């Protein structure tokens, strides 16, 4: 993730408009071949020369202005660009008519302007229209056959070349944006993982700390030695929580079903809930083992926090190609409406869905609560949750 460059809209629209203008104006060098060389001399009065010079500069300005007002690499054409393109087209037609056949090369720039400005699906048609315009102007103004062929060919090839360049540049910009998007999604996914991990880890250990603190307080008067033992336990749990949080943040934490089942016995016992654990079948693949470890942790934390149960059952078994975890209790679920503000079961649902499985949770018909997690034993590799790689 860190190897990906962060998305930067400034970079995406580079080169900047002034750099674009400089590069584009280099193409104007061809204007000097014909029209510019006829501005002065050729029997023109000073006034006529000035008018021609102003005409030439206005054409160059409208052409460069187009490239400045409209970023060709976005594929979007602004309203002012349409207006300036219209002005460039009118000048490309008017000047050769007014100043003669030496100016018939102007539609070449119109072709380039169309290629660089119009929406990509219209740009090709703009180049062809400019080529047709060059042909018509050359014919109408009596240009020689060689000049007609050369200018028509130039309008078409230069226009298409610029269109191909622009298209590839737009693709590069889109690719860069897509890469930025991938980096953002990866960062979001990682944030979600850390949020889920912290929720599950801290929800569980803090519940255990609360329970043990209550026990320690109750025993303080009657049995100081046991009370101190509980306080020592609290210290150990708190230290473990610290280590877990560090692992969650660095992405190295991997839950383990056997450890979580063992841990659950201790937590439920501390809450005076009698637990029966039933496991059958071969051990689960690592990724599923870790997933069920998380589910046990959340299910047991919920029993301690919400159920007021006396007994609980945790069962892990296989149904064909599906692994099933069932956690039930005989508590008071259903007597009061369940809270909808929690994240635990929702986060668990997201984790399990990434492995192609399902989560069902709710009050049982005969009282108490049931949490059932089903997941395919051969989980699809492409949907592994981030931070919990199958090993
Ligand atoms: N074993 C259970 N017995 C009774 N009610 C339960 C049990 N498990 C879950 N619930 C109900 O389902 C709700 C949603 O549980 P969930 O784990 O999603 O959230 P939470 O435990 O309230 O908060 P969080 O897990 O985010 O700290 C709970 O608030 C509770 O009302
Ligand atoms: Mg919960």
Coordinates of C-alpha atoms and ligand atoms in Angstrom, one line a residue:
X1 CA 0.0 0.0 0.0
X2 CA 2.8 2.4 0.9
X3 CA 4.4 1.8 -2.5
X4 CA 1.5 3.4 -4.2
X5 CA 1.8 7.2 -4.8
X6 CA -1.0 9.2 -3.2
X7 CA -3.4 10.7 -5.7
X8 CA -2.7 14.3 -6.4
X9 CA -5.3 16.2 -8.6
X10 CA -2.7 18.9 -9.4
X11 CA -0.3 16.3 -10.9
X12 CA -3.2 14.6 -12.7
X13 CA -3.9 17.8 -14.7
X14 CA -0.3 18.5 -15.4
X15 CA 1.4 19.9 -17.4
X16 CA 0.0 23.2 -16.2
X17 CA -1.8 25.5 -18.5
X18 CA 1.3 27.8 -19.1
X19 CA 3.5 24.8 -19.9
X20 CA 0.8 23.6 -22.3
X21 CA 0.7 27.0 -23.9
X22 CA 4.5 27.1 -24.4
X23 CA 4.6 23.6 -26.0
X24 CA 1.6 24.4 -28.2
X25 CA 3.1 27.7 -29.4
X26 CA 6.1 25.8 -30.7
X27 CA 3.8 24.5 -33.4
X28 CA 3.1 28.1 -34.6
X29 CA 6.5 28.1 -36.2
X30 CA 4.8 26.8 -39.3
X31 CA 2.8 30.0 -39.5
X32 CA 6.0 31.8 -40.5
X33 CA 6.5 29.7 -43.5
X34 CA 3.7 31.3 -45.4
X35 CA 1.4 33.9 -43.9
X36 CA 4.1 35.6 -41.7
X37 CA 6.6 35.8 -44.6
X38 CA 4.0 37.8 -46.5
X39 CA 3.0 40.3 -43.8
X40 CA 5.7 42.8 -44.7
X41 CA 6.9 43.6 -48.2
X42 CA 5.1 42.1 -51.2
X43 CA 3.9 45.6 -52.1
X44 CA 1.9 46.1 -49.0
X45 CA 1.6 49.6 -47.4
X46 CA 2.6 50.0 -43.8
X47 CA -1.1 50.0 -42.8
X48 CA -1.8 46.8 -44.7
X49 CA 1.2 45.2 -43.1
X50 CA 0.0 46.2 -39.6
X51 CA -3.5 44.8 -40.3
X52 CA -2.0 41.5 -41.5
X53 CA 0.3 41.4 -38.5
X54 CA -2.6 42.0 -36.1
X55 CA -4.6 39.3 -38.0
X56 CA -1.8 36.8 -37.7
X57 CA -1.3 37.6 -34.0
X58 CA -5.1 37.3 -33.3
X59 CA -5.2 33.9 -34.9
X60 CA -2.2 32.7 -32.9
X61 CA -3.8 34.1 -29.7
X62 CA -7.1 32.4 -30.3
X63 CA -5.3 29.1 -31.0
X64 CA -3.0 29.3 -27.9
X65 CA -5.9 30.7 -25.8
X66 CA -7.9 27.6 -26.5
X67 CA -5.1 25.4 -25.1
X68 CA -4.9 27.7 -22.0
X69 CA -8.6 27.8 -21.2
X70 CA -9.3 24.1 -21.8
X71 CA -7.2 21.3 -20.3
X72 CA -7.0 18.7 -23.1
X73 CA -6.1 15.9 -20.7
X74 CA -9.4 15.9 -18.9
X75 CA -11.5 15.0 -22.0
X76 CA -14.0 17.7 -20.9
X77 CA -14.7 20.8 -23.1
X78 CA -15.6 24.0 -21.4
X79 CA -18.2 26.4 -22.8
X80 CA -15.5 29.1 -23.3
X81 CA -13.4 26.6 -25.3
X82 CA -16.4 26.0 -27.6
X83 CA -16.6 29.8 -28.1
X84 CA -12.9 30.1 -28.8
X85 CA -12.9 27.2 -31.1
X86 CA -15.8 28.9 -33.0
X87 CA -13.7 32.1 -33.2
X88 CA -10.6 30.1 -34.5
X89 CA -12.8 28.5 -37.1
X90 CA -14.2 31.8 -38.3
X91 CA -10.7 33.3 -38.5
X92 CA -9.3 30.2 -40.3
X93 CA -12.0 30.8 -43.0
X94 CA -12.0 34.6 -43.1
X95 CA -8.3 35.4 -43.2
X96 CA -7.5 33.3 -46.3
X97 CA -10.5 34.9 -48.1
X98 CA -9.3 38.4 -47.1
X99 CA -5.6 38.0 -47.4
X100 CA -5.3 35.4 -50.2
X101 CA -3.9 31.9 -50.9
X102 CA -0.8 32.3 -48.7
X103 CA -3.1 32.0 -45.7
X104 CA -4.8 28.7 -46.7
X105 CA -2.6 26.8 -44.2
X106 CA -4.6 28.2 -41.2
X107 CA -7.1 25.3 -41.0
X108 CA -4.2 23.0 -40.1
X109 CA -4.2 24.7 -36.7
X110 CA -8.0 24.4 -36.6
X111 CA -7.6 20.6 -37.0
X112 CA -5.1 20.5 -34.1
X113 CA -7.4 22.7 -32.0
X114 CA -10.3 20.3 -32.7
X115 CA -8.2 17.3 -31.8
X116 CA -7.0 18.9 -28.5
X117 CA -10.3 20.6 -27.5
X118 CA -13.4 18.7 -28.6
X119 CA -14.8 15.8 -26.5
X120 CA -12.8 12.7 -27.7
X121 CA -15.6 11.2 -29.6
X122 CA -16.1 14.4 -31.6
X123 CA -12.5 15.3 -32.0
X124 CA -11.8 12.9 -34.9
X125 CA -14.8 14.4 -36.8
X126 CA -13.5 17.9 -36.1
X127 CA -10.1 17.0 -37.7
X128 CA -11.9 15.5 -40.7
X129 CA -14.0 18.7 -41.0
X130 CA -10.9 20.9 -40.8
X131 CA -9.3 18.7 -43.5
X132 CA -12.3 19.2 -45.7
X133 CA -12.1 22.9 -45.0
X134 CA -8.5 23.1 -46.1
X135 CA -9.4 21.2 -49.3
X136 CA -12.3 23.5 -50.1
X137 CA -10.3 26.7 -49.3
X138 CA -7.3 25.6 -51.4
X139 CA -9.6 24.8 -54.3
X140 CA -11.7 28.0 -54.0
X141 CA -8.6 30.2 -53.7
X142 CA -6.9 28.5 -56.6
X143 CA -3.9 26.9 -54.8
X144 CA -1.6 24.7 -56.9
X145 CA -2.3 21.0 -56.9
X146 CA 0.9 20.2 -54.9
X147 CA 0.0 22.8 -52.3
X148 CA -3.6 21.6 -52.1
X149 CA -2.4 17.9 -51.6
X150 CA 0.3 18.9 -49.1
X151 CA -1.9 21.1 -46.9
X152 CA -4.9 18.7 -46.9
X153 CA -2.6 15.8 -46.0
X154 CA -0.9 17.9 -43.3
X155 CA -4.3 19.0 -41.7
X156 CA -5.4 15.4 -41.5
X157 CA -2.1 13.8 -40.3
X158 CA -1.1 16.5 -37.8
X159 CA -4.7 16.5 -36.4
X160 CA -4.9 12.8 -36.1
X161 CA -1.4 12.6 -34.5
X162 CA -2.4 15.2 -31.9
X163 CA -5.6 13.3 -31.2
X164 CA -3.7 10.0 -30.7
X165 CA -1.3 11.9 -28.3
X166 CA -4.2 13.4 -26.4
X167 CA -6.1 10.1 -26.1
X168 CA -3.0 8.4 -24.7
X169 CA -2.4 11.3 -22.3
X170 CA -6.1 11.1 -21.1
X171 CA -5.6 7.4 -20.5
X172 CA -2.4 8.1 -18.4
X173 CA -4.4 10.7 -16.3
X174 CA -7.2 8.2 -15.8
X175 CA -4.8 5.5 -14.8
X176 CA -3.2 7.8 -12.3
X177 CA -6.6 8.6 -10.8
X178 CA -7.4 4.9 -10.7
X179 CA -4.2 4.2 -8.9
X180 CA -5.0 7.0 -6.4
X181 CA -8.5 5.4 -5.9
X182 CA -6.9 2.0 -5.3
X183 CA -4.6 3.5 -2.7
X184 CA -7.6 5.2 -1.0
X185 CA -9.7 2.0 -1.0
X186 CA -6.8 0.0 0.4
X187 CA -6.3 2.7 3.2
X188 CA -10.1 2.5 4.0
X189 CA -10.0 -1.2 4.1
X190 CA -7.1 -1.1 6.5
X191 CA -8.8 1.5 8.7
X192 CA -11.9 -0.8 8.8
X193 CA -9.8 -3.8 9.8
X194 CA -8.1 -1.9 12.6
X195 CA -11.5 -0.6 13.8
X196 CA -12.9 -4.1 13.8
X197 CA -9.9 -5.6 15.5
X198 CA -9.8 -2.9 18.2
X199 CA -13.5 -3.2 18.8
X200 CA -13.3 -7.0 19.2
X201 CA -10.1 -7.0 21.3
X202 CA -11.0 -4.2 23.6
X203 CA -14.7 -5.1 24.0
X204 CA -13.6 -8.5 25.2
X205 CA -10.7 -7.6 27.4
X206 CA -12.4 -4.5 29.0
X207 CA -15.5 -6.7 29.8
X208 CA -13.1 -9.1 31.5
X209 CA -11.4 -6.4 33.4
X210 CA -14.8 -5.0 34.6
X211 CA -15.9 -8.5 35.7
X212 CA -12.7 -9.2 37.5
X213 CA -12.7 -5.8 39.2
X214 CA -16.2 -6.5 40.5
X215 CA -15.1 -9.9 41.9
X216 CA -12.0 -8.3 43.4
X217 CA -14.1 -5.7 45.1
X218 CA -16.6 -8.2 46.4
X219 CA -13.8 -10.4 47.9
X220 CA -11.8 -7.5 49.4
X221 CA -13.4 -7.8 52.8
X222 CA -13.7 -11.6 53.0
X223 CA -10.8 -13.1 51.2
X224 CA -7.9 -10.7 50.7
X225 CA -5.7 -13.4 49.1
X226 CA -8.2 -14.2 46.3
X227 CA -8.9 -10.5 45.9
X228 CA -5.2 -9.9 45.2
X229 CA -5.2 -12.8 42.8
X230 CA -8.0 -11.2 40.8
X231 CA -6.2 -7.9 40.8
X232 CA -3.1 -9.7 39.4
X233 CA -5.3 -11.3 36.8
X234 CA -6.6 -7.8 35.9
X235 CA -3.0 -6.6 35.5
X236 CA -2.2 -9.6 33.2
X237 CA -5.4 -9.0 31.1
X238 CA -4.6 -5.3 30.8
X239 CA -1.0 -6.1 29.6
X240 CA -2.4 -8.6 27.1
X241 CA -4.8 -6.0 25.9
X242 CA -1.9 -3.6 25.3
X243 CA 0.0 -6.2 23.3
X244 CA -3.2 -7.1 21.3
X245 CA -3.7 -3.4 20.4
X246 CA -0.1 -3.1 19.2
X247 CA -0.6 -6.2 17.1
X248 CA -3.9 -5.0 15.7
X249 CA -2.4 -1.7 14.6
X250 CA 0.5 -3.4 12.9
X251 CA -1.7 -6.1 11.4
X252 CA -0.1 -9.1 13.0
X253 CA -2.9 -10.3 15.2
X254 CA -4.3 -13.7 14.3
X255 CA -7.0 -15.2 16.5
X256 CA -6.9 -18.8 17.1
X257 CA -10.0 -20.9 17.8
X258 CA -8.5 -23.2 20.4
X259 CA -7.0 -20.3 22.4
X260 CA -10.3 -18.3 22.2
X261 CA -12.3 -21.3 23.4
X262 CA -10.0 -21.7 26.3
X263 CA -10.1 -18.0 27.0
X264 CA -13.9 -18.1 26.9
X265 CA -14.1 -20.7 29.6
X266 CA -12.2 -18.4 31.9
X267 CA -14.3 -15.4 31.0
X268 CA -17.6 -17.1 31.4
X269 CA -16.5 -18.8 34.6
X270 CA -15.6 -15.3 36.0
X271 CA -19.1 -14.2 35.1
X272 CA -20.6 -17.3 36.8
X273 CA -21.9 -18.7 33.6
X274 CA -21.5 -22.4 33.1
X275 CA -20.2 -23.2 29.6
X276 CA -20.2 -26.4 27.5
X277 CA -17.8 -26.5 24.6
X278 CA -18.4 -29.1 21.8
X279 CA -16.0 -29.4 18.9
X280 CA -16.1 -32.2 16.3
X281 CA -14.5 -32.9 13.0
X282 CA -11.0 -32.3 11.7
X283 CA -9.2 -29.0 12.6
X284 CA -10.3 -26.0 10.4
X285 CA -8.1 -24.4 7.8
X286 CA -6.0 -21.5 9.4
X287 CA -8.1 -18.7 7.9
X288 CA -11.4 -20.2 9.1
X289 CA -9.9 -21.1 12.5
X290 CA -8.9 -17.4 12.9
X291 CA -12.3 -16.2 11.8
X292 CA -14.1 -18.5 14.2
X293 CA -11.7 -17.3 16.9
X294 CA -13.0 -13.8 16.3
X295 CA -16.6 -15.0 16.3
X296 CA -16.2 -16.8 19.6
X297 CA -14.6 -13.7 21.2
X298 CA -17.5 -11.5 20.1
X299 CA -20.2 -14.0 21.0
X300 CA -18.8 -14.6 24.4
X301 CA -18.3 -10.9 25.1
X302 CA -21.9 -10.3 24.2
X303 CA -23.1 -13.1 26.5
X304 CA -21.1 -11.5 29.4
X305 CA -22.4 -8.0 28.6
X306 CA -26.0 -8.6 27.5
X307 CA -27.4 -12.0 28.3
X308 CA -27.7 -12.4 32.1
X309 CA -27.4 -16.1 31.3
X310 CA -26.6 -19.0 33.7
X311 CA -25.5 -21.4 31.0
X312 CA -24.0 -21.2 27.5
X313 CA -23.0 -23.6 24.8
X314 CA -20.4 -23.2 22.1
X315 CA -20.3 -25.8 19.4
X316 CA -18.1 -26.1 16.3
X317 CA -18.9 -28.7 13.7
X318 CA -19.0 -29.4 10.0
X319 CA -22.0 -29.7 7.7
X320 CA -20.7 -31.0 4.4
X321 CA -18.3 -28.4 3.0
X322 CA -19.5 -25.8 5.6
X323 CA -18.0 -25.1 9.0
X324 CA -20.6 -24.1 11.6
X325 CA -20.1 -22.2 14.9
X326 CA -23.1 -22.1 17.2
X327 CA -23.1 -20.1 20.4
X328 CA -26.3 -20.2 22.5
X329 CA -27.2 -19.0 26.0
X330 CA -30.3 -19.2 28.3
X331 CA -30.3 -15.5 29.1
X332 CA -33.0 -12.8 28.9
X333 CA -32.7 -12.0 25.2
X334 CA -36.0 -11.1 23.6
X335 CA -37.4 -9.8 26.9
X336 CA -36.2 -6.3 25.9
X337 CA -35.6 -5.0 22.4
X338 CA -32.0 -5.5 21.2
X339 CA -29.9 -2.5 20.8
X340 CA -29.2 -1.5 17.2
X341 CA -26.2 0.8 18.0
X342 CA -23.6 -1.9 18.4
X343 CA -20.8 -2.7 16.0
X344 CA -19.8 -6.1 17.1
X345 CA -22.2 -8.3 15.2
X346 CA -22.1 -6.0 12.2
X347 CA -18.3 -6.2 12.1
X348 CA -18.4 -9.9 12.5
X349 CA -20.9 -10.1 9.6
X350 CA -18.4 -8.1 7.4
X351 CA -15.5 -10.4 8.4
X352 CA -17.5 -13.5 7.7
X353 CA -18.9 -12.2 4.4
X354 CA -15.4 -11.7 3.2
X355 CA -14.9 -15.4 3.6
X356 CA -18.1 -16.1 1.7
X357 CA -20.0 -17.1 4.9
X358 CA -23.1 -15.9 6.8
X359 CA -24.0 -14.8 10.3
X360 CA -27.3 -15.2 12.0
X361 CA -28.0 -13.7 15.4
X362 CA -31.1 -13.2 17.5
X363 CA -33.3 -14.4 20.4
X364 CA -34.2 -18.1 20.4
X365 CA -37.8 -19.2 20.5
X366 CA -37.3 -20.9 23.8
X367 CA -35.5 -18.1 25.4
X368 CA -31.9 -16.9 25.4
X369 CA -29.7 -15.8 22.4
X370 CA -28.2 -17.7 19.4
X371 CA -25.3 -16.7 17.3
X372 CA -24.6 -18.9 14.3
X373 CA -21.7 -18.5 11.9
X374 CA -21.5 -20.6 8.7
X375 CA -18.5 -20.4 6.4
X376 CA -17.4 -22.5 3.4
X377 CA -14.3 -24.6 4.4
X378 CA -12.6 -23.9 1.1
X379 CA -13.0 -20.1 1.2
X380 CA -12.5 -18.1 -2.0
X381 CA -8.9 -16.8 -1.9
X382 CA -9.7 -13.4 -3.5
X383 CA -12.1 -12.5 -0.7
X384 CA -9.7 -12.9 2.2
X385 CA -10.1 -10.2 4.8
X386 CA -7.3 -7.7 4.9
X387 CA -4.8 -8.3 7.7
X388 CA -5.8 -11.9 8.2
X389 CA -3.9 -13.7 5.5
X390 CA -4.3 -17.4 5.2
X391 CA -1.0 -19.1 5.9
Ligands
LIG1 N1 -26.0 -13.1 24.1 C1 -26.9 -12.0 24.0 N2 -27.9 -11.9 24.8 C2 -28.8 -10.9 24.7 N3 -28.7 -9.9 23.8 C3 -27.7 -9.9 23.0 C4 -26.7 -11.0 23.0 N4 -25.8 -10.8 22.0 C5 -26.2 -9.6 21.4 N5 -27.3 -9.1 22.0 C6 -28.1 -7.9 21.6 O1 -27.7 -7.6 20.2 C7 -27.2 -6.2 20.2 C8 -26.1 -6.1 19.2 O2 -24.9 -6.7 19.6 P1 -23.5 -6.2 19.1 O3 -22.4 -7.1 19.5 O4 -23.6 -5.9 17.6 O5 -23.4 -4.7 19.8 P2 -23.0 -4.4 21.3 O6 -22.4 -5.6 22.0 O7 -24.2 -3.7 21.9 O8 -21.9 -3.3 21.1 P3 -20.4 -3.5 20.6 O9 -20.3 -5.0 20.3 O10 -20.2 -2.6 19.5 O11 -19.6 -3.2 21.8 C9 -26.7 -6.0 21.7 O12 -26.7 -4.6 22.0 C10 -27.7 -6.7 22.5 O13 -28.9 -5.9 22.6
LIG2 MG1 -20.9 -6.8 21.1

